[in-house]
Coordinates of C-alpha atoms in Angstrom, one line a residue:
M12 CA 86.3 78.8 84.4
L13 CA 87.3 79.3 81.0
Y14 CA 90.9 80.1 81.1
K15 CA 91.5 81.0 77.1
N16 CA 89.7 84.3 77.2
I17 CA 90.4 86.5 80.6
H18 CA 88.3 89.5 81.2
I19 CA 89.7 90.5 84.5
G20 CA 87.3 93.3 85.3
K21 CA 84.5 90.7 85.1
Y22 CA 86.4 88.3 87.3
I23 CA 87.0 91.3 89.9
K24 CA 83.7 92.3 89.8
E25 CA 82.3 88.8 90.5
M26 CA 84.6 88.2 93.4
V27 CA 83.7 91.4 95.0
V28 CA 80.0 90.6 94.7
N29 CA 80.5 87.1 96.0
K30 CA 82.7 88.7 99.0
E31 CA 80.2 91.6 99.5
I32 CA 82.9 94.2 99.6
S33 CA 81.5 97.9 99.6
L34 CA 82.5 100.1 97.3
E35 CA 83.8 102.8 100.2
R36 CA 86.2 100.1 101.3
I37 CA 87.5 99.3 97.8
C38 CA 87.9 102.7 97.2
N39 CA 90.1 103.7 100.5
F40 CA 92.0 100.2 100.1
L41 CA 93.0 101.1 96.5
G42 CA 93.2 105.0 97.1
K43 CA 91.1 105.4 93.8
D44 CA 87.4 106.9 93.0
E45 CA 84.4 105.2 92.4
D46 CA 84.8 106.1 88.5
F47 CA 88.1 104.2 88.6
V48 CA 86.5 100.8 90.1
E49 CA 83.9 101.0 87.4
K50 CA 86.5 101.4 84.8
V51 CA 88.5 98.2 86.3
Y52 CA 85.2 96.1 86.1
E53 CA 84.7 96.8 82.5
S54 CA 88.6 96.4 81.8
P55 CA 89.7 93.4 80.0
S56 CA 93.1 93.9 81.7
V57 CA 94.6 95.5 84.6
D58 CA 97.8 96.9 85.4
T59 CA 99.9 94.5 87.3
D60 CA 100.3 96.7 90.5
I61 CA 96.4 97.5 90.7
L62 CA 96.1 93.7 90.2
L63 CA 98.1 93.1 93.0
R64 CA 96.3 95.5 95.4
W65 CA 93.0 93.7 94.5
S66 CA 94.5 90.3 95.1
K67 CA 95.5 91.5 98.4
L68 CA 92.1 93.0 99.3
L69 CA 89.9 90.0 97.6
E70 CA 92.3 87.5 98.9
F71 CA 92.3 85.8 95.8
D72 CA 95.4 85.3 93.1
F73 CA 93.8 86.9 90.1
F74 CA 97.4 86.0 88.8
R75 CA 96.7 82.5 88.9
L76 CA 94.3 83.2 86.0
Y77 CA 97.1 83.9 83.7
T78 CA 99.5 81.1 84.8
S79 CA 96.6 78.8 84.2
H80 CA 96.1 80.3 80.5
L81 CA 99.8 79.9 80.0
I82 CA 99.9 76.1 81.0
L83 CA 96.8 75.2 79.0
Y84 CA 97.2 77.4 75.9
A85 CA 101.0 78.1 75.6
P86 CA 102.6 76.0 72.9
P87 CA 105.7 73.9 74.1
S88 CA 108.9 75.9 73.7
A89 CA 111.5 74.7 71.1
P90 CA 115.0 73.8 72.4
N91 CA 117.3 76.6 71.3
K92 CA 120.6 75.5 70.4
K93 CA 122.3 79.0 70.5
T94 CA 121.6 79.4 74.2
D95 CA 124.1 78.4 76.6
K96 CA 122.1 77.2 79.4
K97 CA 125.0 77.4 82.0
N98 CA 125.4 81.1 81.4
D99 CA 121.6 81.9 80.9
T100 CA 120.3 83.9 83.8
T101 CA 116.6 84.5 82.1
P102 CA 113.7 82.7 84.0
R103 CA 112.4 79.4 82.2
F104 CA 109.0 78.8 82.0
R105 CA 108.2 75.5 82.9
K106 CA 105.0 74.1 81.2
N107 CA 104.9 70.8 83.6
I108 CA 103.5 72.7 86.7
Y109 CA 100.0 72.1 86.9
T110 CA 97.8 73.4 89.8
Q111 CA 95.2 71.6 91.4
E112 CA 92.4 74.1 89.5
I113 CA 94.1 73.0 86.3
K114 CA 93.9 69.3 87.0
D115 CA 90.2 69.8 88.1
F116 CA 89.5 71.8 85.1
I117 CA 90.7 69.3 82.7
L118 CA 89.3 66.2 84.4
E119 CA 86.1 68.0 84.6
R120 CA 86.1 68.5 80.7
I121 CA 86.8 64.6 80.2
E122 CA 84.1 63.6 82.8
S123 CA 81.1 66.0 81.6
G124 CA 82.1 64.8 78.0
E125 CA 82.9 68.0 76.7
M126 CA 86.5 66.7 75.4
T127 CA 88.0 63.1 75.4
Q128 CA 91.1 61.9 76.6
A129 CA 92.8 62.2 73.3
E130 CA 91.2 65.6 72.4
V131 CA 92.6 67.0 76.2
I132 CA 96.3 65.2 75.3
K133 CA 96.1 67.2 71.8
E134 CA 94.9 70.6 72.7
Y135 CA 96.8 70.9 76.0
S136 CA 100.2 69.0 75.2
I137 CA 99.5 67.3 78.2
P138 CA 101.5 64.0 78.3
K139 CA 99.4 60.7 78.3
S140 CA 100.9 59.1 81.3
T141 CA 100.3 62.5 83.4
L142 CA 96.6 62.5 82.3
H143 CA 96.1 58.9 83.1
R144 CA 97.8 59.4 86.7
W145 CA 95.5 62.4 87.4
I146 CA 92.6 60.0 86.4
L147 CA 93.5 57.4 88.5
K148 CA 94.2 59.5 91.7
K149 CA 90.6 61.0 91.7
S150 CA 88.9 57.8 91.7

């Protein structure tokens, strides 16, 4: 799965086909008509409330696709000296949380020869020691 360009409608349609869920059941669950469902399939993005309902219906976390994208492609955040960390209540995005899907995706790219270890480290900003730990665990 390629996390760089996410067309959520295609992923939803693919999951519906794989799980063989009827259009009638989808319409009843979402409370929408067939035209709406077809528009979702064609749409590169979906409202979060609707995406949550699709996730429940298909028993798949579609938000994880976006999280994976952030982990792989978001630049590391620069430290902000003006922010007082003690009083700051905004959530912090931690880039060092790698799901098993991300690890498998990266290791697959190395094993297939699509990328070298050095390219993975540079492209995804993964520490060298972390990547080596993943490789050792997989062996």
